[in-house]
PDB file of C-alpha atoms in Angstrom:
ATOM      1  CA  UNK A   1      -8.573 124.569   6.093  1.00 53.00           C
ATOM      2  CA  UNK A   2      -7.990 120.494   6.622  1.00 69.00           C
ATOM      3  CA  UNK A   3     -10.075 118.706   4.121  1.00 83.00           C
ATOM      4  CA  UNK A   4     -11.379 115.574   5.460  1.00 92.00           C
ATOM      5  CA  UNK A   5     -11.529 112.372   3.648  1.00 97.00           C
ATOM      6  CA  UNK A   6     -14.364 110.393   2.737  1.00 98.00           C
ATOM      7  CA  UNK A   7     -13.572 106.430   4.123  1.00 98.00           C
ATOM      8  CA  UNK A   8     -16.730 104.159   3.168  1.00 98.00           C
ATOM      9  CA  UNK A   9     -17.280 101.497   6.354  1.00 98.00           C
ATOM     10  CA  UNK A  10     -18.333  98.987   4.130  1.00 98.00           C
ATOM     11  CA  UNK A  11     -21.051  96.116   5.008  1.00 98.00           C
ATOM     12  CA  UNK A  12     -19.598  92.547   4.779  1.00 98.00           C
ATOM     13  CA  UNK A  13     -22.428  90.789   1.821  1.00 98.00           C
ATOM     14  CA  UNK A  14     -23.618  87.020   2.316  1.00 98.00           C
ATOM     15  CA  UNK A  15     -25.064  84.662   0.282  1.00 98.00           C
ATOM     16  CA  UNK A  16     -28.891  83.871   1.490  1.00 97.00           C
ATOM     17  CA  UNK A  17     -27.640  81.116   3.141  1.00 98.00           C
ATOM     18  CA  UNK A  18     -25.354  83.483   5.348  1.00 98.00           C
ATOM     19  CA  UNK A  19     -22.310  82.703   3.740  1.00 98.00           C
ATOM     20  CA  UNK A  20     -19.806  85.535   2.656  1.00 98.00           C
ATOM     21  CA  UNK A  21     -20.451  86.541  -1.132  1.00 98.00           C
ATOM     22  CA  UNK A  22     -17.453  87.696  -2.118  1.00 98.00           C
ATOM     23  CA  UNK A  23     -18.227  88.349  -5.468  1.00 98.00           C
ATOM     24  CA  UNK A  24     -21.086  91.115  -4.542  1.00 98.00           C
ATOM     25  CA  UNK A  25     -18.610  92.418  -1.976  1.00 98.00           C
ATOM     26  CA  UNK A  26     -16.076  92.719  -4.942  1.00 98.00           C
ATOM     27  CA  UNK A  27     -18.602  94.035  -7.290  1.00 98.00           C
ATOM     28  CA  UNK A  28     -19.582  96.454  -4.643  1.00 98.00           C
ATOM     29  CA  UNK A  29     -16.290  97.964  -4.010  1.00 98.00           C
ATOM     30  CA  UNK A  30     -15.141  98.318  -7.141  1.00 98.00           C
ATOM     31  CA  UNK A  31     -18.436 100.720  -7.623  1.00 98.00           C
ATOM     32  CA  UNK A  32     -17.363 102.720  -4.293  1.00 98.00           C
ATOM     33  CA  UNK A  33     -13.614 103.911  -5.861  1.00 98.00           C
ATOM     34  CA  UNK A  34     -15.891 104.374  -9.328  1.00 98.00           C
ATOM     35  CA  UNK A  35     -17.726 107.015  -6.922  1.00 98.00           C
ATOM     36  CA  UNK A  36     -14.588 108.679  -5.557  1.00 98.00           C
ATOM     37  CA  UNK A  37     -14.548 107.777  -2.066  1.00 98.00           C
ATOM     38  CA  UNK A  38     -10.784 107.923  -0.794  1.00 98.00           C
ATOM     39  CA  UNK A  39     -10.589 104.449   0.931  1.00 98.00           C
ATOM     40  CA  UNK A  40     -12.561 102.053   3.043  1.00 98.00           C
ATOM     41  CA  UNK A  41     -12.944 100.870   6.717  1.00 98.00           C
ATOM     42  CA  UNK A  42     -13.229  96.547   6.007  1.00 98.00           C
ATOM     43  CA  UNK A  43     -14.747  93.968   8.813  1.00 98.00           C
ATOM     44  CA  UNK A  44     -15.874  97.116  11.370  1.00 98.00           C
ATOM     45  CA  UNK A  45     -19.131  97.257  13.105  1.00 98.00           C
ATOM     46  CA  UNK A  46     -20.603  98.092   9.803  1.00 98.00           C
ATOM     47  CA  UNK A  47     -19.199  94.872   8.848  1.00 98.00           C
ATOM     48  CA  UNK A  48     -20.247  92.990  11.867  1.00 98.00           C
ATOM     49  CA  UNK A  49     -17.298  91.690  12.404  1.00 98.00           C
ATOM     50  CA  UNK A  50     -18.882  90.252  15.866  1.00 97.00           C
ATOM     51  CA  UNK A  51     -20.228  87.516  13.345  1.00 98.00           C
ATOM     52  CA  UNK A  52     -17.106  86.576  11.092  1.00 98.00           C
ATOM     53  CA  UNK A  53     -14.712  83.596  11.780  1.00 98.00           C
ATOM     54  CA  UNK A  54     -11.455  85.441  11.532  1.00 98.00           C
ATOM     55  CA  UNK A  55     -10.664  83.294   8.322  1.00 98.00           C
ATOM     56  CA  UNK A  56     -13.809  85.077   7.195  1.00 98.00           C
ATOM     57  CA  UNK A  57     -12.151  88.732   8.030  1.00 98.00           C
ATOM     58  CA  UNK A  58      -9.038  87.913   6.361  1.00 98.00           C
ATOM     59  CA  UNK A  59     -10.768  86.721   3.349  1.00 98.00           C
ATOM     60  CA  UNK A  60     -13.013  90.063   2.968  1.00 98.00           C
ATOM     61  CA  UNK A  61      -9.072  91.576   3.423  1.00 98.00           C
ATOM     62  CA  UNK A  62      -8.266  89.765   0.365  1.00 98.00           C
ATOM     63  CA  UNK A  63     -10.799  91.073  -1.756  1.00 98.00           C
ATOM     64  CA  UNK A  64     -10.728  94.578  -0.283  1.00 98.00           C
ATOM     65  CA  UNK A  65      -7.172  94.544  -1.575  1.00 98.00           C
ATOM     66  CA  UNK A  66      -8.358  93.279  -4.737  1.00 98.00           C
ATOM     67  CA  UNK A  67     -10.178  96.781  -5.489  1.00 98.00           C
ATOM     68  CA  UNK A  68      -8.385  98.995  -3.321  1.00 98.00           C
ATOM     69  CA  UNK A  69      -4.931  99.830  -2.821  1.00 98.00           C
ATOM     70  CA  UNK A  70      -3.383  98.993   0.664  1.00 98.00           C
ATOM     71  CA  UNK A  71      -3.103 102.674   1.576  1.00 98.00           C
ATOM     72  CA  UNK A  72      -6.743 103.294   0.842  1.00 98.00           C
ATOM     73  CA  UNK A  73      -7.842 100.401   2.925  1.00 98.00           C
ATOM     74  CA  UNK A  74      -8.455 100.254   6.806  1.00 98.00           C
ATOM     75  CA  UNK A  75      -8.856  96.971   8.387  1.00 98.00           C
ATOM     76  CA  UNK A  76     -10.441  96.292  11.295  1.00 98.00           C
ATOM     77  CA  UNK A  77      -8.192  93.623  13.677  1.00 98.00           C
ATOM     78  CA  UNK A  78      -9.675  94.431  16.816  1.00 98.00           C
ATOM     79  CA  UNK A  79     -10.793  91.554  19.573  1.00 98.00           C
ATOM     80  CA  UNK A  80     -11.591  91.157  23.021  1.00 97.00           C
ATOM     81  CA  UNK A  81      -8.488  89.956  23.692  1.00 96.00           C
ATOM     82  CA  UNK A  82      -5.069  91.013  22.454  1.00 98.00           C
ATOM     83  CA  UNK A  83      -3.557  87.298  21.667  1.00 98.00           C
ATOM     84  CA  UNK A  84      -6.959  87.438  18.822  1.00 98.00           C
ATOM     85  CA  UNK A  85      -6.298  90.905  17.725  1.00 98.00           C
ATOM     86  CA  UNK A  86      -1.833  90.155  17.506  1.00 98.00           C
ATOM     87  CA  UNK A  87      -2.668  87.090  15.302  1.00 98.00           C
ATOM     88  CA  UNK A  88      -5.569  88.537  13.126  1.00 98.00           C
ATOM     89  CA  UNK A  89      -2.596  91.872  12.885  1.00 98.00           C
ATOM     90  CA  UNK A  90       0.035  89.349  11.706  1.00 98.00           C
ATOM     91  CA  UNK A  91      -2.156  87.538   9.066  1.00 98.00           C
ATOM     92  CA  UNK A  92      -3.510  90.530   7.801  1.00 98.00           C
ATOM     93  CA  UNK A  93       0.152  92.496   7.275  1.00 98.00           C
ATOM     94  CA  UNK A  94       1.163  89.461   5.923  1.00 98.00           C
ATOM     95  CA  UNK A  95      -1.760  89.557   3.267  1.00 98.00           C
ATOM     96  CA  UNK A  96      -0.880  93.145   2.674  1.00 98.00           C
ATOM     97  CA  UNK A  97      -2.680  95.321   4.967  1.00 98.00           C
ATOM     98  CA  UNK A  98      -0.335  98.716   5.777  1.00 98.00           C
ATOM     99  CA  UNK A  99      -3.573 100.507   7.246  1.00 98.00           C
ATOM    100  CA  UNK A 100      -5.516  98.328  10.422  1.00 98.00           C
ATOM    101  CA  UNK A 101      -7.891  99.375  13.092  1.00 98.00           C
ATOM    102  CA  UNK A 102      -8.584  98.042  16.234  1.00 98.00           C
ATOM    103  CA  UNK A 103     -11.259  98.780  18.047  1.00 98.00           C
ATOM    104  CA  UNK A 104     -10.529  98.415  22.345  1.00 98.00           C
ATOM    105  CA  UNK A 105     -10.570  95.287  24.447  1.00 97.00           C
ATOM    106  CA  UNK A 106     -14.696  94.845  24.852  1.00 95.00           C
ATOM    107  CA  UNK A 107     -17.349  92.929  26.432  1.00 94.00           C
ATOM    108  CA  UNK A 108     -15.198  93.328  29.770  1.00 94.00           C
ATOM    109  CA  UNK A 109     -14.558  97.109  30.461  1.00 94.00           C
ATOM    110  CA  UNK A 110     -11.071  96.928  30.056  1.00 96.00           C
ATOM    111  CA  UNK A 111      -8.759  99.628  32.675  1.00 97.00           C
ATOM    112  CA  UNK A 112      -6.526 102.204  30.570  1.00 97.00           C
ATOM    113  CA  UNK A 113      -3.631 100.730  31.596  1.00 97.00           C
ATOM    114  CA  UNK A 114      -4.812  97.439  30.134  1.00 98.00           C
ATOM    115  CA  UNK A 115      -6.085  99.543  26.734  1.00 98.00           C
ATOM    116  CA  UNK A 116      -2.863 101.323  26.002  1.00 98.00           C
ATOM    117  CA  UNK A 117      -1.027  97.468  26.795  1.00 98.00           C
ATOM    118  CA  UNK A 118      -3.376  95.929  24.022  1.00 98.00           C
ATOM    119  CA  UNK A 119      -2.787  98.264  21.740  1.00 98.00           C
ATOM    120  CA  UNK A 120       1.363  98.458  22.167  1.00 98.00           C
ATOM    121  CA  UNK A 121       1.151  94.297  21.370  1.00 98.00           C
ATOM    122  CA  UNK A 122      -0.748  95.323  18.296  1.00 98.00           C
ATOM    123  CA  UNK A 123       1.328  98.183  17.314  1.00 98.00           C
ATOM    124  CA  UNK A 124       4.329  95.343  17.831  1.00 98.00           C
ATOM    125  CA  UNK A 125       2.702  92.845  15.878  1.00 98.00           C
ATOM    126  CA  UNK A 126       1.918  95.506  12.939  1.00 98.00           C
ATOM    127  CA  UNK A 127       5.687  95.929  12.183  1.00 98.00           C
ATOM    128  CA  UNK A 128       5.363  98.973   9.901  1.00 98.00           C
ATOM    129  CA  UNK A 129       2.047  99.043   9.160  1.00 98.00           C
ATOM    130  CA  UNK A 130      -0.668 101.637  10.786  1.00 98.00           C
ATOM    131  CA  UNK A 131      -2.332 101.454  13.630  1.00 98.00           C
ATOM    132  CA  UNK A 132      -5.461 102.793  14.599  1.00 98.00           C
ATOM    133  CA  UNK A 133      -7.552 102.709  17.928  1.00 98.00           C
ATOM    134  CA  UNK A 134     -11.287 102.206  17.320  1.00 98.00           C
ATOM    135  CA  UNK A 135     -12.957 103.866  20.171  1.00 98.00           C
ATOM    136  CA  UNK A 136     -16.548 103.047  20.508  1.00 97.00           C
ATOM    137  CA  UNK A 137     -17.564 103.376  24.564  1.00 96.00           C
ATOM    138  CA  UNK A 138     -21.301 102.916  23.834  1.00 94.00           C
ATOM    139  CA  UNK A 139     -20.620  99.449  21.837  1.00 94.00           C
ATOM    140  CA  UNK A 140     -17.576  98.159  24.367  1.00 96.00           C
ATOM    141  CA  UNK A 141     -18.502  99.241  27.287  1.00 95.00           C
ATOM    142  CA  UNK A 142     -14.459 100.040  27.775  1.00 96.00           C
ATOM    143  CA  UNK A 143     -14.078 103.950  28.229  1.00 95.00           C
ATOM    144  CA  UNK A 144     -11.464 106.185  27.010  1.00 96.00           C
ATOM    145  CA  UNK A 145     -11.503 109.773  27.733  1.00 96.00           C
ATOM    146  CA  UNK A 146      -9.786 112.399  25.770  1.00 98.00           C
ATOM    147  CA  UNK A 147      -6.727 112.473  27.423  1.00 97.00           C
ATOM    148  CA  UNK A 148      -5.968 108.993  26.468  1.00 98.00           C
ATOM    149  CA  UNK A 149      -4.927 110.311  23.071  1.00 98.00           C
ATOM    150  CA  UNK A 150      -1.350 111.513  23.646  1.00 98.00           C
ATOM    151  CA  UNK A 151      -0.674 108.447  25.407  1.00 98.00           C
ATOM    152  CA  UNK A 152      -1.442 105.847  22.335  1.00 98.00           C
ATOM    153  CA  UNK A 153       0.265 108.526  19.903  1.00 98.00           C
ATOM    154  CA  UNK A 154       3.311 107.966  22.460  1.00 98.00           C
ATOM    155  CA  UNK A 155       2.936 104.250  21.559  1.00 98.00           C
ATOM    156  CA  UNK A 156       2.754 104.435  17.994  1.00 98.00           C
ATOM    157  CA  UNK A 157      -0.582 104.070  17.354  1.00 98.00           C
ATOM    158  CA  UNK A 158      -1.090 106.811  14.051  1.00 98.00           C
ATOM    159  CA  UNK A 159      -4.813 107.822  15.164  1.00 98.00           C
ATOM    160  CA  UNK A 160      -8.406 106.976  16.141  1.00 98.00           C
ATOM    161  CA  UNK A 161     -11.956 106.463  15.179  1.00 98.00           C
ATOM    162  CA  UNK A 162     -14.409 107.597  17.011  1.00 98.00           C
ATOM    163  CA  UNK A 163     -17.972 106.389  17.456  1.00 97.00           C
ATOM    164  CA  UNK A 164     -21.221 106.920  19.072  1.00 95.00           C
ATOM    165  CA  UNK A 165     -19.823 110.598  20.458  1.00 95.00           C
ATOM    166  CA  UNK A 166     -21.929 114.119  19.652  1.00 95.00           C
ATOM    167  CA  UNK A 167     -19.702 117.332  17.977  1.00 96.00           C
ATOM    168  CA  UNK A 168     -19.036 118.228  21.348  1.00 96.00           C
ATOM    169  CA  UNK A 169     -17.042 115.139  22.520  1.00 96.00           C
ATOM    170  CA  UNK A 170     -15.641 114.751  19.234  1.00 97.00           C
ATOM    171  CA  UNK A 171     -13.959 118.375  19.537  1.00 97.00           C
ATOM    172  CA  UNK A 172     -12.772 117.099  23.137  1.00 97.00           C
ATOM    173  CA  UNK A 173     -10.582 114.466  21.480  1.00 98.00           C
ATOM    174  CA  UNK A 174      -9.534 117.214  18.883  1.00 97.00           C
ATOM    175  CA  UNK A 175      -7.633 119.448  21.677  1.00 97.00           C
ATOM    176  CA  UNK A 176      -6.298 116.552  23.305  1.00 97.00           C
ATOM    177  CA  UNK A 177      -4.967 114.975  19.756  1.00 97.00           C
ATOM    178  CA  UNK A 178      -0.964 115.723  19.050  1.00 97.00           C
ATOM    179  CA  UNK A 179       0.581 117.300  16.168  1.00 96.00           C
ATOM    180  CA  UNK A 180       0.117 114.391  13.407  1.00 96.00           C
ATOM    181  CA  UNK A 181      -2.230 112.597  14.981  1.00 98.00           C
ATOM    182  CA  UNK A 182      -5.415 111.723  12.723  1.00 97.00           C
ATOM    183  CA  UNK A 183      -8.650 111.864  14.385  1.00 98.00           C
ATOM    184  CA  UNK A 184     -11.586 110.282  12.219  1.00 98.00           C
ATOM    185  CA  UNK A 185     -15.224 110.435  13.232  1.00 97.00           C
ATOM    186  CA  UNK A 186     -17.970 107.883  12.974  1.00 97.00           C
ATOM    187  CA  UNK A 187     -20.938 110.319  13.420  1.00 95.00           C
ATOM    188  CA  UNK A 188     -21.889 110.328   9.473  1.00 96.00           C
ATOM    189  CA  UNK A 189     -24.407 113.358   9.858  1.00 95.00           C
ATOM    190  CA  UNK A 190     -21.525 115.460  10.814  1.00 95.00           C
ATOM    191  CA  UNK A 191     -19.223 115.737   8.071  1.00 95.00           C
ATOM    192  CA  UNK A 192     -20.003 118.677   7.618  1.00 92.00           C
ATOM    193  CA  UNK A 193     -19.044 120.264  10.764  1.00 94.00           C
ATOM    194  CA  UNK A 194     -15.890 117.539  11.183  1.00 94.00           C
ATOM    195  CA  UNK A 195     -14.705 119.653   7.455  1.00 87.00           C
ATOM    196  CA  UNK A 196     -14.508 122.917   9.812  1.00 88.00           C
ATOM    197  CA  UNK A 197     -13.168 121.354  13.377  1.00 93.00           C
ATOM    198  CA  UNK A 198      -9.660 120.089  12.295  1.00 93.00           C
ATOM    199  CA  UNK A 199     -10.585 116.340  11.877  1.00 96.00           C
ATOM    200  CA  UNK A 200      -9.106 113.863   9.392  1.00 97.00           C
ATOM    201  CA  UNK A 201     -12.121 112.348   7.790  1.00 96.00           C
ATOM    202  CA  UNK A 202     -15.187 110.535   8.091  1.00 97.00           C
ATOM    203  CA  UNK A 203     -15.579 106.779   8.433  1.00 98.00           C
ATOM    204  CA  UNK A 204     -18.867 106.663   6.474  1.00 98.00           C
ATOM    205  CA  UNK A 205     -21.325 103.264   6.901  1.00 98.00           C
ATOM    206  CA  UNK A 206     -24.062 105.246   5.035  1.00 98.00           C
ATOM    207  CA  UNK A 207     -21.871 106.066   2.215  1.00 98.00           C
ATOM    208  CA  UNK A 208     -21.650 102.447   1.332  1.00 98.00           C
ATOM    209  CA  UNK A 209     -25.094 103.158  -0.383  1.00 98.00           C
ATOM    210  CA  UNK A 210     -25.197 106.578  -0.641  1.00 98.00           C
ATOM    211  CA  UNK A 211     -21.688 107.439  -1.690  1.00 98.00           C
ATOM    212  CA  UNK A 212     -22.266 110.921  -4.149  1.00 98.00           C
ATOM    213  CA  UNK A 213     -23.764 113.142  -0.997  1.00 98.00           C
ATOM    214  CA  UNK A 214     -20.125 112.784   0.739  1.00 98.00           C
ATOM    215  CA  UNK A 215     -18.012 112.700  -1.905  1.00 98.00           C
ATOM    216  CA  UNK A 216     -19.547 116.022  -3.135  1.00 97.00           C
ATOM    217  CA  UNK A 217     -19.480 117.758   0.262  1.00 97.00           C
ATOM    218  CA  UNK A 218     -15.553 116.593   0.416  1.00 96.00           C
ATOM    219  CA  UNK A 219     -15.247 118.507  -2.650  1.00 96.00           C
ATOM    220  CA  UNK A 220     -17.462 121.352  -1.866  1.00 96.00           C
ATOM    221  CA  UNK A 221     -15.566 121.999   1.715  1.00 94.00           C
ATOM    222  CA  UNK A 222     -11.929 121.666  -0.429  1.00 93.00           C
ATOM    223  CA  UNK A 223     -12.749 124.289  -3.042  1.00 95.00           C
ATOM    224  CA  UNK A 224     -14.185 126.580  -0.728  1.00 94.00           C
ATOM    225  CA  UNK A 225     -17.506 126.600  -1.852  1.00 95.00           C
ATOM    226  CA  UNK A 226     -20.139 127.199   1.513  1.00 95.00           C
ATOM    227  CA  UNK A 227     -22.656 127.312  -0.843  1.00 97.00           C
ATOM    228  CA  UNK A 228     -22.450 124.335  -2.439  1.00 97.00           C
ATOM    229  CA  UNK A 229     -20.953 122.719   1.253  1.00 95.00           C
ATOM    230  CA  UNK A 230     -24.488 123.485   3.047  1.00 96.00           C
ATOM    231  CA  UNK A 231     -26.629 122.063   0.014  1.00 97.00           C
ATOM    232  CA  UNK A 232     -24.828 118.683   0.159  1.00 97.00           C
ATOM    233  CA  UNK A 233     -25.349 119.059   4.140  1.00 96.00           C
ATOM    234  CA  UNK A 234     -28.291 118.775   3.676  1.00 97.00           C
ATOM    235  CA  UNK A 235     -28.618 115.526   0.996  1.00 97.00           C
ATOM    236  CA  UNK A 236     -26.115 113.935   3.702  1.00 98.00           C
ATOM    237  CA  UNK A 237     -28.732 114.543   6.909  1.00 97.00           C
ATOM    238  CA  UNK A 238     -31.493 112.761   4.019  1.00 97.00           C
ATOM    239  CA  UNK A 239     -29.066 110.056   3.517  1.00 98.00           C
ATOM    240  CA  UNK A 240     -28.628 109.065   6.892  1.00 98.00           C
ATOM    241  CA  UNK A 241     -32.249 109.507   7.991  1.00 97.00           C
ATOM    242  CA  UNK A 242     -33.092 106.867   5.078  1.00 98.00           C
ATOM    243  CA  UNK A 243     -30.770 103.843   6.290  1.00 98.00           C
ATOM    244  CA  UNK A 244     -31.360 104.653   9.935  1.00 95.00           C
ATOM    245  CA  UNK A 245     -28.178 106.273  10.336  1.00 93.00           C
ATOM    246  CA  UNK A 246     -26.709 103.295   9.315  1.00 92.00           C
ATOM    247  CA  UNK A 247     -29.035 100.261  10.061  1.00 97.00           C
ATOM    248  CA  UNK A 248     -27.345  96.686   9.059  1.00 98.00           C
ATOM    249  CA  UNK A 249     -30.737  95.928   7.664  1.00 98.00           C
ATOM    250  CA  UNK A 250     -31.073  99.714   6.359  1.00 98.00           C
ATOM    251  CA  UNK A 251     -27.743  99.278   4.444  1.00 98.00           C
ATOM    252  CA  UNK A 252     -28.244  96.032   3.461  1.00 98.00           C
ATOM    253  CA  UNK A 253     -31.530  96.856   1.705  1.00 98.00           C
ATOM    254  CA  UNK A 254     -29.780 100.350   0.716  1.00 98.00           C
ATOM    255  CA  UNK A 255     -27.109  98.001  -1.204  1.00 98.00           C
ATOM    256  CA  UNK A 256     -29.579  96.155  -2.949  1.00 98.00           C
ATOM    257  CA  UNK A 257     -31.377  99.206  -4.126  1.00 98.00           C
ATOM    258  CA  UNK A 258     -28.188 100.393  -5.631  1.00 98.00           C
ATOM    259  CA  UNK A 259     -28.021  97.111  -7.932  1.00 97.00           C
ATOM    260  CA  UNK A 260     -25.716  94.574  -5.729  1.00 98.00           C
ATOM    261  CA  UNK A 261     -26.778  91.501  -3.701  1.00 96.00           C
ATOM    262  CA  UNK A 262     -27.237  93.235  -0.301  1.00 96.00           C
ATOM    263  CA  UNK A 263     -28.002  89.573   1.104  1.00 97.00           C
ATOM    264  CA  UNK A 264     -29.167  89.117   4.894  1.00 98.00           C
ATOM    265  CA  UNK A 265     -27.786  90.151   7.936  1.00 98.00           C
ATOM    266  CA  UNK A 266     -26.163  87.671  10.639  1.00 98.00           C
ATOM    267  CA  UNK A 267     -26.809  90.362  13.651  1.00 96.00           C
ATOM    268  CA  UNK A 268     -30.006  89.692  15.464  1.00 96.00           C
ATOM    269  CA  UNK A 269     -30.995  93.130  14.686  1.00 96.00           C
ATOM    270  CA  UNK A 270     -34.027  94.765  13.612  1.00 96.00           C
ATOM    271  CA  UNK A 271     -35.754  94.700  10.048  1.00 95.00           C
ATOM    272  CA  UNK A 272     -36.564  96.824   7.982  1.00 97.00           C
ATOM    273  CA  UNK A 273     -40.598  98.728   7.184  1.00 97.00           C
ATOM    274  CA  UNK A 274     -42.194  98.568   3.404  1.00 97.00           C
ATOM    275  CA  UNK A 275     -41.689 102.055   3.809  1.00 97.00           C
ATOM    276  CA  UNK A 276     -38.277 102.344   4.941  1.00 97.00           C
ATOM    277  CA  UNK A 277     -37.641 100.335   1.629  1.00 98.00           C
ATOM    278  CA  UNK A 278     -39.518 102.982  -0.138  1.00 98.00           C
ATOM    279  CA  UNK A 279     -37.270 105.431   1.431  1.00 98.00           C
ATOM    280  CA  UNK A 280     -34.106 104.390   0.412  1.00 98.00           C
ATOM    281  CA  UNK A 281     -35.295 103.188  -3.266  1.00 98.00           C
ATOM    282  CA  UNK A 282     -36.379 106.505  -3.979  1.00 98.00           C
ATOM    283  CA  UNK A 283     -33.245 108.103  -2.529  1.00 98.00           C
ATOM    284  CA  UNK A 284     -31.116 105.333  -3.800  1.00 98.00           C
ATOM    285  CA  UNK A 285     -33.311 106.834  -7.820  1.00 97.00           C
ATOM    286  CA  UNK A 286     -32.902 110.333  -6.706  1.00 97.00           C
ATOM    287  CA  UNK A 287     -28.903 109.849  -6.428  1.00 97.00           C
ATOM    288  CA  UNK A 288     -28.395 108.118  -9.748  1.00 93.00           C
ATOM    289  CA  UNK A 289     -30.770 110.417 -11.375  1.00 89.00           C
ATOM    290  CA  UNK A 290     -28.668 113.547 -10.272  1.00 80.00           C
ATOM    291  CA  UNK A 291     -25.331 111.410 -11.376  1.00 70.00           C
ATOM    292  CA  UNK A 292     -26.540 110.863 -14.673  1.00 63.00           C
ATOM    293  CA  UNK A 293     -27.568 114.919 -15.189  1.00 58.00           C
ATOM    294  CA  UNK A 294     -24.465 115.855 -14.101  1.00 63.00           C
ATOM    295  CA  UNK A 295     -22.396 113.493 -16.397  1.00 55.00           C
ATOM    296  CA  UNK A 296     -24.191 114.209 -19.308  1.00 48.00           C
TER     297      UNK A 296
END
């Protein structure tokens, strides 16, 4: 069976006064590889990249880097516009990036032709570095159907991430992929299933606070054990209920409640309830209570 990997889409911290805090971010990664995830996605949607200068991507690159190897780290380059996404490419291989994501031309709905052109400038601009296609149709508004996939592998892009799309899409993309081709999912509350479908991993924002639940299920599904698979299921569907399936606010508070400055949000998005916060404290207690019984 494949065994998926566990890749933590990690929230970019600020300062109260909105500025990047670099050393929470640093102090917050460092506790992710202490929790055995395999590698992070940097400056995503879960790191509302939207909201970042690109001098402020690069620099949450840098300290990525700091704490996780280059193979174990997946940056996220993508732009509206190619010329944005080349130069952010070139600065970041040039920083040391072998692993980068892009997600597809947005805000205009951008033609296929003109999504498989973006992404062959970026895979030119990578030199031998990775390239990934982020496709998120709900968030871009630029749609890619299944059989788009054989045409970026043709192109040399190494895989894709998928986002906002149920099981059933998700397997769609898993006929169409080619031999080698990595397909990762988004959709957090589906490891599970993504373990049994033939998929290359998860790219996890509610891991960033809730880590063990994932990393135990990886482990479960790889040694076989159903069992033990379902159980941790089940502590990942609690996991994602409590940040909102991955709320900025949700897993900025979830951050906090794990001991690092979670710090405010840029995105005009939603707060959170006093008892969402009770939520994910208790969760947030529950998880290091079961870490400390089973390292003792």
């Amino acid at each position: 069976m494949n065994h998926p990997i566990v890749i933590t889409a990690t929230p970019t911290l600020f300062h109260e006064d909105e500025t990047l805090d670099l050393g929470a971010a640093r102090d917050h990664l460092a506790w992710l590889r202490d929790k055995g995830v395999d590698a992070v996605f940097a400056a995503g949607t879960t790191g509302e990249f939207p909201a970042l200068a690109d001098e402020e991507r690069l620099a949450v690159l840098a300290t990525t880097l700091e704490v996780f190897a280059p193979e174990q780290a997946y940056f996220h380059v993508g732009a509206a516009a190619a010329r944005q996404a080349e130069q952010l490419t070139r600065a970041a291989t040039e920083a040391g990036a072998t692993r980068l994501a892009a997600v597809t031309p947005h805000y205009q709905p951008a033609p296929e032709a003109q999504v498989l052109e973006y992404y062959e400038r970026l895979v030119r601009a990578a030199g031998e570095a990775e390239v990934y296609a982020y496709l998120f149709t709900a968030r871009t508004t630029t749609v890619s159907a299944p059989s788009l996939l054989p045409r970026l592998a043709e192109i040399g892009v190494a895989g894709v991430k998928l986002s906002g799309e149920s099981d059933e899409s998700v397997a769609a993309y898993l006929e169409q992929s080619p031999a080698g081709f990595r397909v990762f999912s988004g959709n957090d509350i589906s490891f599970g299933w993504l373990a049994t479908a033939g998929g290359s991993g998860i790219v996890s924002g509610v891991s960033s606070v809730y880590p063990e639940p994932f990393v135990a299920l990886r482990d479960a599904v790889a040694a076989g054990d159903a069992e033990a698979a379902a159980g941790w299921q089940e502590e990942v569907a609690r996991a994602v209920h409590a940040v909102r399936a991955g709320s900025l606010t949700h897993l900025k508070a979830g951050v906090s409640a794990r001991g690092f400055r979670g710090g405010p949000v840029r995105s005009a998005v939603a707060g959170t309830t006093p008892a969402d916060l009770r939520t994910i404290e208790e969760l947030a207690a529950h998880f290091e209570s079961s870490t400390a019984h089973a390292t003792s």
